[in-house]
XYZ file of C-alpha atoms in Angstrom:
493
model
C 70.090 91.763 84.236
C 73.764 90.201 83.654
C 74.932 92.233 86.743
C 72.142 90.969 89.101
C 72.847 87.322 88.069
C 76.716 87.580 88.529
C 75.955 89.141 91.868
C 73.853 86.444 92.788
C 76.515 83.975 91.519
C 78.819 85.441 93.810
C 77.249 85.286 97.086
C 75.633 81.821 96.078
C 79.209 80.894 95.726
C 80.380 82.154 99.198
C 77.259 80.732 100.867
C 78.490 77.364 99.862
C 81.747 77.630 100.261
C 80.738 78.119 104.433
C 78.652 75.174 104.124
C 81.357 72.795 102.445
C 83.641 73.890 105.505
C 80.809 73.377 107.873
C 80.188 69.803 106.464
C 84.084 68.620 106.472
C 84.523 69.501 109.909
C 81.802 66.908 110.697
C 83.377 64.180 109.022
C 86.655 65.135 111.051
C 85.110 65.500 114.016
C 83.678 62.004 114.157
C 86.868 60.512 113.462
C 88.570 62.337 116.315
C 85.465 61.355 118.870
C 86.743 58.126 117.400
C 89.950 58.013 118.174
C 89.067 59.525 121.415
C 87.612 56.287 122.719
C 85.582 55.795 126.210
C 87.838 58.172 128.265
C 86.686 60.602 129.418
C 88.051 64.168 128.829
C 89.082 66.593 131.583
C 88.609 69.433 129.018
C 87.918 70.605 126.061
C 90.124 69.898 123.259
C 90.094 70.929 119.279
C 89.299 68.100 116.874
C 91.895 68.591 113.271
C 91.093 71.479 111.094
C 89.000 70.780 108.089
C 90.780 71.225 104.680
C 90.431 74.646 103.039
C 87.365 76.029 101.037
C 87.899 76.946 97.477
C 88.444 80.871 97.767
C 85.503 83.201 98.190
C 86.577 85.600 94.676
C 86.606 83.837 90.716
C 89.304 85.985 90.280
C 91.846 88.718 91.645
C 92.284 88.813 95.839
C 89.497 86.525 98.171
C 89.444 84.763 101.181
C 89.157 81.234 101.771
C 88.183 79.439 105.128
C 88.841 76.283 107.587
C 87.097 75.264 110.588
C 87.306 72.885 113.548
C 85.031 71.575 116.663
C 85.831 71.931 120.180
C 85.249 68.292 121.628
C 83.341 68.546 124.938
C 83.464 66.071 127.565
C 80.890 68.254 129.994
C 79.404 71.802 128.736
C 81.397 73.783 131.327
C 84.545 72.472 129.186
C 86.125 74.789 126.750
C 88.859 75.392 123.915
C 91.408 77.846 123.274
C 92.079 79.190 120.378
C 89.482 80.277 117.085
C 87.330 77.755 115.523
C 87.817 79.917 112.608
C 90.642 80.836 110.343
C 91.027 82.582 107.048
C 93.392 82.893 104.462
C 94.569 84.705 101.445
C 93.340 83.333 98.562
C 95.422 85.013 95.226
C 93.375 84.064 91.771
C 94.408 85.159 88.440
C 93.863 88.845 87.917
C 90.087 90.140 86.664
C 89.420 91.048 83.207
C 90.139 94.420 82.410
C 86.456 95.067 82.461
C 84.829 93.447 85.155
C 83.871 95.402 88.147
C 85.277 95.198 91.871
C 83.151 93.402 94.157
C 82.517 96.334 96.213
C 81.627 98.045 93.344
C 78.690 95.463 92.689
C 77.634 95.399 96.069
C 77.203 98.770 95.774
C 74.616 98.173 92.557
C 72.379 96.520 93.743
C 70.845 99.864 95.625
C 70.505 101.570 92.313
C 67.385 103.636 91.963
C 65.623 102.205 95.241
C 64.588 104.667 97.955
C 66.321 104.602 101.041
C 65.143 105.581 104.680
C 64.215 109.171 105.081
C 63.652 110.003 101.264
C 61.717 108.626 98.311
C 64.401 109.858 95.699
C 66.515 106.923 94.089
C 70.020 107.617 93.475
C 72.703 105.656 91.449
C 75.503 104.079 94.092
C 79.178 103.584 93.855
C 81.825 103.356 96.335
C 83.161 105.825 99.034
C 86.673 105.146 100.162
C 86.608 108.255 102.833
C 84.442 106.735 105.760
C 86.055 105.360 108.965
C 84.919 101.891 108.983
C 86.514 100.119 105.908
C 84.314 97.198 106.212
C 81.054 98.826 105.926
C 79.089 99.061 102.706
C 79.719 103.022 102.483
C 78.504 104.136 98.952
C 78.477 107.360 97.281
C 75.306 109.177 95.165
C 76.383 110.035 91.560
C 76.531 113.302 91.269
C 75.703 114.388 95.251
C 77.771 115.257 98.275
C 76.308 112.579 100.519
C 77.120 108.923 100.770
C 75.177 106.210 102.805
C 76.030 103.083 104.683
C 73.973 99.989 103.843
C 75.154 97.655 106.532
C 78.612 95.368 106.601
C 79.986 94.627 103.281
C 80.449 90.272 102.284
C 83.189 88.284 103.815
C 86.182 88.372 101.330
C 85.745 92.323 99.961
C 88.847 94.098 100.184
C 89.213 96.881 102.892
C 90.323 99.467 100.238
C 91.828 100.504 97.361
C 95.550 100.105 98.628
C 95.276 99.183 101.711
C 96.126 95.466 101.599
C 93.228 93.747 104.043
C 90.352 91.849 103.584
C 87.223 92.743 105.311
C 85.903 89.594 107.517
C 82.907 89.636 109.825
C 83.292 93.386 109.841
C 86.552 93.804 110.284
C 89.880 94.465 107.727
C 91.850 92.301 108.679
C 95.652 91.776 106.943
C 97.448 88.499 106.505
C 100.519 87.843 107.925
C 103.624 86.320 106.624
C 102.040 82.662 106.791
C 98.983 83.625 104.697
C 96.479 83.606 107.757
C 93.944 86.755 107.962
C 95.041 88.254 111.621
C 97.725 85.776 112.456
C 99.812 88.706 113.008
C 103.176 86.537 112.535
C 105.895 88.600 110.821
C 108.857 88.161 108.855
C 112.189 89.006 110.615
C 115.090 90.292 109.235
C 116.404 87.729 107.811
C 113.309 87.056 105.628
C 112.129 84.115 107.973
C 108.338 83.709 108.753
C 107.954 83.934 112.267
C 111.821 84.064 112.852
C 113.375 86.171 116.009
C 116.901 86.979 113.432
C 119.478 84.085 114.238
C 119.637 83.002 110.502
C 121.577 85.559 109.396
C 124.273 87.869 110.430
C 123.912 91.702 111.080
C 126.817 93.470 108.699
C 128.079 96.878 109.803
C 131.107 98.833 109.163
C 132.775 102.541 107.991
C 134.815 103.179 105.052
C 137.665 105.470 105.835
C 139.536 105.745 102.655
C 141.379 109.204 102.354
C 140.866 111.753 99.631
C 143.697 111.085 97.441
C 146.229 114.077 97.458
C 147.660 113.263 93.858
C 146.940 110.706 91.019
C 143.737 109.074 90.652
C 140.773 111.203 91.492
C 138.115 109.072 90.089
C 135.811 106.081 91.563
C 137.276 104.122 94.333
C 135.509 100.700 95.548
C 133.661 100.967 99.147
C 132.027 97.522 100.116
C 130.783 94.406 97.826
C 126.770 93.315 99.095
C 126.252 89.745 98.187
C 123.708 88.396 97.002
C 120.752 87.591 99.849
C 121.485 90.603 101.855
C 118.528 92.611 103.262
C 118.217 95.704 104.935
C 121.028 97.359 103.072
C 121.619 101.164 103.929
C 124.225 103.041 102.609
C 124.989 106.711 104.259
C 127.465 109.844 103.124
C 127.522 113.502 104.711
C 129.963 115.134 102.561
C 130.371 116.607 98.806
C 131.271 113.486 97.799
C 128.887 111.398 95.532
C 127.597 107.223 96.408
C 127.868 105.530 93.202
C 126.092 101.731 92.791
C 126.991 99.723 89.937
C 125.473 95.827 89.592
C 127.054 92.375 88.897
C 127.456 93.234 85.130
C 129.433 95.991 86.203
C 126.978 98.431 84.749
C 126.234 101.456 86.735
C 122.326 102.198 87.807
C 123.308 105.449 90.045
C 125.754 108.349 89.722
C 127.747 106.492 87.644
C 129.737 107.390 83.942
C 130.519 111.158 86.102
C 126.504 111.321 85.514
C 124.919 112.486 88.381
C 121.378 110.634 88.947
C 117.907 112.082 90.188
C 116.928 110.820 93.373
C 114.335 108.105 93.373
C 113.549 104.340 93.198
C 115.553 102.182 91.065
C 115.412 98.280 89.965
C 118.733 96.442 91.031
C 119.214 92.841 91.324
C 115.596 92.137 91.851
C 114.878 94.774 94.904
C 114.027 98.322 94.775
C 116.702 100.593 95.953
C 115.565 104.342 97.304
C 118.219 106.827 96.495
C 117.989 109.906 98.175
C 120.309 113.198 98.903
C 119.492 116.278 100.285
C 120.326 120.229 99.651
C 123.013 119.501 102.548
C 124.566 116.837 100.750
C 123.000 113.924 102.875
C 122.810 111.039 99.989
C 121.465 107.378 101.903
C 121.243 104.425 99.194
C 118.773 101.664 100.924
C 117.273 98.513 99.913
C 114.690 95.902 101.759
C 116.072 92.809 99.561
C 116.998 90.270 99.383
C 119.307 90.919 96.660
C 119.738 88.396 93.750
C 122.643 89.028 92.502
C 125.945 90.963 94.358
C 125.766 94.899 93.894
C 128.670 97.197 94.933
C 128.751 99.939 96.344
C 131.575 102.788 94.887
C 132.565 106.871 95.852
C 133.424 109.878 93.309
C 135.567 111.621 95.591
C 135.428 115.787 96.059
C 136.661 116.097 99.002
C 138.028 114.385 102.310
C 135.979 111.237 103.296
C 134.079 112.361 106.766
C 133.519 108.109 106.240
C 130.567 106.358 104.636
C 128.754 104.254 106.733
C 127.120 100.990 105.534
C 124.888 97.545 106.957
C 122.720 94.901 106.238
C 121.655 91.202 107.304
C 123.246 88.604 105.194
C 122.333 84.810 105.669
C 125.105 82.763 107.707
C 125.569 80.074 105.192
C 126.563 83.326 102.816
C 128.474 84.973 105.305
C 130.303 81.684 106.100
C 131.164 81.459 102.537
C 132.431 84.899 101.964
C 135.005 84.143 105.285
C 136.519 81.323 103.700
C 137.034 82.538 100.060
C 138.130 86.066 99.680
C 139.008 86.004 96.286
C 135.456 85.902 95.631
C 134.842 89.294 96.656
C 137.126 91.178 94.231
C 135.249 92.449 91.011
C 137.521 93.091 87.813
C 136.890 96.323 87.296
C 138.109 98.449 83.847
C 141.570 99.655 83.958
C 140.879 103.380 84.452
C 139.094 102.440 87.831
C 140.552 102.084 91.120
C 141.505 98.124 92.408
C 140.588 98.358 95.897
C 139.163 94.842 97.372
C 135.347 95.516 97.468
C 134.848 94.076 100.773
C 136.875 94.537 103.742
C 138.092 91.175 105.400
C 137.110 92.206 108.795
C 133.289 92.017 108.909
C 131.808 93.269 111.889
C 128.561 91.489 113.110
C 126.157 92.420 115.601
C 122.288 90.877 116.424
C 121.392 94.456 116.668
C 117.737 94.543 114.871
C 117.202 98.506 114.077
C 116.873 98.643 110.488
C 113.063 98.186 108.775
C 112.097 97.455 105.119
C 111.958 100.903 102.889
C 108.458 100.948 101.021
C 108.431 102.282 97.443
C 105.838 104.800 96.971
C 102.698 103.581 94.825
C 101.038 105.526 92.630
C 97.449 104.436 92.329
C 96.068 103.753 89.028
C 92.731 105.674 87.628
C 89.898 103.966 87.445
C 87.966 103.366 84.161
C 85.740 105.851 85.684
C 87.989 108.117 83.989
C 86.377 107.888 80.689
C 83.797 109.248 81.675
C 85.253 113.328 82.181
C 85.011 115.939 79.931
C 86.997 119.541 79.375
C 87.030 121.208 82.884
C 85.259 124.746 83.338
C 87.578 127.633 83.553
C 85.842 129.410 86.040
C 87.208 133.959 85.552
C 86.308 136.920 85.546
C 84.824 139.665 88.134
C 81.351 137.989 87.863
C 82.156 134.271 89.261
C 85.006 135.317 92.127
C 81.906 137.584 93.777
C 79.689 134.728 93.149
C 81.812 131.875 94.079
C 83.633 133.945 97.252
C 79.966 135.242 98.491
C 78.932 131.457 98.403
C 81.586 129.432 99.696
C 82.652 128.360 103.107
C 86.319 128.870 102.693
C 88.388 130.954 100.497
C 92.252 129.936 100.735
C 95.275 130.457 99.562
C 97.133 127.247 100.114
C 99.795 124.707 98.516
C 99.686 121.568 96.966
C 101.955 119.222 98.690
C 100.306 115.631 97.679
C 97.632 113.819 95.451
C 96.116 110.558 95.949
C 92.700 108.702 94.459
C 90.748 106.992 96.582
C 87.994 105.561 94.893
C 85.892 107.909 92.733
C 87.139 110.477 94.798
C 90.562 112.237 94.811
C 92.467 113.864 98.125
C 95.099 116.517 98.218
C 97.251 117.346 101.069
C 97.591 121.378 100.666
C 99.449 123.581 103.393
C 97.119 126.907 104.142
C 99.731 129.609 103.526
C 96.357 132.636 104.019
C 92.678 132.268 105.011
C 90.508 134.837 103.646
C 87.437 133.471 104.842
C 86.760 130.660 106.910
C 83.095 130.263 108.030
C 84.410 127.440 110.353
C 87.558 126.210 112.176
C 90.753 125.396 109.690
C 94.075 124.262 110.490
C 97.638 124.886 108.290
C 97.505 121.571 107.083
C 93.895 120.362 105.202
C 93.041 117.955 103.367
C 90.617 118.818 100.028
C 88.503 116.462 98.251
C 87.235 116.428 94.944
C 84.256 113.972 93.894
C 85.499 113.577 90.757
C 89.280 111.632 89.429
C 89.085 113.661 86.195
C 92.079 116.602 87.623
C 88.894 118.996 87.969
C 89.835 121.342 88.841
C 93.478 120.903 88.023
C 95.705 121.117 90.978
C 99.149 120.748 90.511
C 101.943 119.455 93.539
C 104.156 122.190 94.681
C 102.165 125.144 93.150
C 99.856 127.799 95.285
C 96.388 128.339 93.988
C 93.524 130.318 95.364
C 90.943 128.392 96.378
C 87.381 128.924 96.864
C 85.407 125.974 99.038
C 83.137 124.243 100.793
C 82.034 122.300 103.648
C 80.702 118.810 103.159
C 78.828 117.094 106.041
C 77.659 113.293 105.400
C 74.398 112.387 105.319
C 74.508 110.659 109.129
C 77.096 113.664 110.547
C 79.889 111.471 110.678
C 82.040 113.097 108.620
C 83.208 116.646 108.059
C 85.303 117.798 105.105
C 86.877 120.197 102.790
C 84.796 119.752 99.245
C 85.802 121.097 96.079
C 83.618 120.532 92.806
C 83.931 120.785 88.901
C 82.426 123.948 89.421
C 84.708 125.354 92.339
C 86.462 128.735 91.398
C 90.380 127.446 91.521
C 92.904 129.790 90.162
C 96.748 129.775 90.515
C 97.178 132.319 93.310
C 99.328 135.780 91.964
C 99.675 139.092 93.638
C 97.291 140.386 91.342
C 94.680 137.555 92.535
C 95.403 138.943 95.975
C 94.470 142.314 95.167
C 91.453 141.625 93.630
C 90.008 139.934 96.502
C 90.324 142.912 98.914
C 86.465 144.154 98.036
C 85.224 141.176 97.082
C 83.895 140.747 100.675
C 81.894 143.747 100.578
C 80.243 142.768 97.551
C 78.183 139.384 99.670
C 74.727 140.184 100.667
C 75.973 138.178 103.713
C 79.029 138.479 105.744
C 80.692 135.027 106.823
């Protein structure tokens, strides 16, 4: 009963939050007729926006709109431009406990019959349909999921993917906050900018491989503070070291060699990467807060390191008048080399884009509700499971991801053993369940015994594995045992 009235609450809420806009454009509208006097207009023109609704959510992500009246002299006259706009509304985050809004919409069809079938099912929602912005909603405990129409204004398109769903359609803000504006941030961090705020830094270090003395760290470049777009580059033995203003090192430093992967430095994430060739690339999007540098543990003879990024010109302008400013004390046993060359090169070249950490999504309480997976073995269940499934594969596990109540892996098929329809190398497999049942693990090879899921309308056609599903790590001995398994099915696929 709670549920019902907080869903009510909700789209009372919205409802009224159209009207409010609806009834300040009036007022404005009269005052611009107003203003507008006897003459008479040649067209149509747009009378001021209306102030912004409060936001369509309580809490977490919504959207919140403004409106405005085209001001007719004749009826043939018109207006460019939307009467319409939305924005980004960004509330406090939910309690831990309440429930996404999709997730309620998704309630209210609990236990009712719909079209086609007098059986009630219990509803949550599907993340695997094409149109993000209908009300697609799986049944507990079934292979099907149904569409129940458009979900309401101000749900978001997904679980990650940053839109908001508006008369049908996901729509993502731009840099100014407007749903659909499409304006962008340059590279210089300016909404709506076209990059003549800031200068484009680019140069190669050429420093020689010493023949005698000091083999340690020697100094590459300084990055001030404010730069974006930073990428660093090396194709050699040698090893990119990056230390920050406190002259603590985050990356190869202390003759430590780090992992690759995505570090915190001077409030930006910085991707380090390097390859079995010896490729290593340090990048950043920025802006920096605070100057990093950049440093080289020589092994051999410098091929030359390459490195860029957009500074701001008041920054850069700074930097050309005091040099002094760019040499960091560094301890005694380290190399004094300045940590900026005095020769910048700039250029308005505009090839480098933003790096994007990876995300990891985060379970859903749903989780709680999972219990000790089956460990499906034995002679018995591979017949069983082999004679009755569409596909039996052996394939790789290159990638995970939840969506929803669901979960997604990206597996390369490596052998198909039986395929009762069309397959590809690369698959995806879904399981309708975010509890690791069964447990598939990235980078290992598993035999695996599925099946085909069609939707309920025959929109969709995928790759279905279940708590149930006979999943086993795949061995030569798995191999073998498979050989008469075929002849065992009352059926051949």
């Amino acid at each position: 009963m709670c549920l019902q009235d907080w869903y009510r609450v909700q789209c009372l809420f919205f409802v009224l939050f159209v009207i409010r806009a609806a009834c300040q454009v009036q007022v404005t509208n009269s005052r611009a007729l107003q203003t507008a006097g006897p003459h008479r207009l040649s067209r149509g023109i747009w009378a001021s926006w209306s102030s912004w609704t409060s936001c369509s959510s309580t809490c977490g992500v919504g959207a919140a709109i403004r409106t405005r009246r085209c001001l007719q002299a004749t009826r043939e006259d018109t207006c460019q431009g939307e009467k319409r706009q939305y924005k980004v509304c960004q509330l406090e985050a939910c309690p831990a406990n309440a429930r996404p809004f999709r997730d309620v919409q998704c309630s209210v069809y609990n236990y009712k019959s719909i079209p086609g079938t007098q059986q009630t099912f219990e509803w949550v929602p599907f993340y695997g349909a094409a149109s993000a912005c209908e009300l697609n909603c799986l049944a507990v405990g079934h292979n099907f999921y149904y569409t129940f129409g458009r979900v309401l204004d101000g749900t978001t398109c997904g679980t990650d993917s940053g839109g908001i769903c508006i008369n049908g359609q996901c729509l993502k803000a731009g840099c100014d906050g407007i749903l659909g504006s499409e304006s962008t941030t340059d590279l210089c961090g300016k909404c709506g900018g076209n990059n003549d705020s800031c200068f484009f830094i680019q140069n190669v270090y050429h420093s020689s491989f010493p023949s005698s003395g000091f083999f340690g760290y020697k100094n590459v470049t300084r990055i001030p503070a404010g730069a974006r777009q930073i990428k660093v580059t090396d194709q050699s033995r040698n090893f990119l070291a990056l230390m920050n203003a406190n002259r603590h090192y985050v990356i190869n430093g202390d003759w430590s060699i780090s992992w690759p992967g995505v570090y915190k430095v001077a409030g930006t994430l910085v991707n380090y990467s390097r390859t079995a060739d010896n490729h290593e690339v340090i990048e950043a999007a920025g802006p920096t807060k605070e100057d990093i540098y950049i440093l080289v543990l020589f092994q051999e003879q410098n091929p030359g390191i390459k490195y860029e990024f957009w500074m701001p010109k008041d920054i850069y302008y700074q930097i050309q008048g005091d040099s002094q400013a760019l040499v960091l004390q560094l301890p005694n046993d380290m190399n004094q080399d300045p940590l900026v060359h005095k020769t910048l090169s700039t250029t308005q070249s505009a090839n480098m884009r933003p790096v994007q950490p990876n995300k990891t999504p985060s379970a859903s309480s749903s989780t709680a509700r999972c219990g000790k997976c089956k460990n499906l073995r034995g002679k018995s269940q591979r017949i069983k499971h082999y004679c009755q499934s569409d596909f039996v594969l052996r394939a790789m596990v290159l990638g995970k991801r939840l969506l929803g109540h669901e979960t997604r892996y990206d597996i390369l098929v490596k052998h198909a053993y039986k395929n009762k329809f069309p397959i590809v190398h690369r698959e995806y497999i879904w399981v309708s369940n975010i509890c690791d049942c069964p447990q598939l693990l990235e980078q290992q090879e598993y035999l695996i015994m599925a099946s085909r899921h069609v939707n309920y309308e025959h929109t969709l056609n995928r790759i279905l594995l279940s708590a149930e599903s006979y999943v086993r790590p795949w061995s030569p001995r798995e191999d073998q045992q498979l050989q008469h398994v075929k002849k065992r099915c009352t059926t051949s696929p």
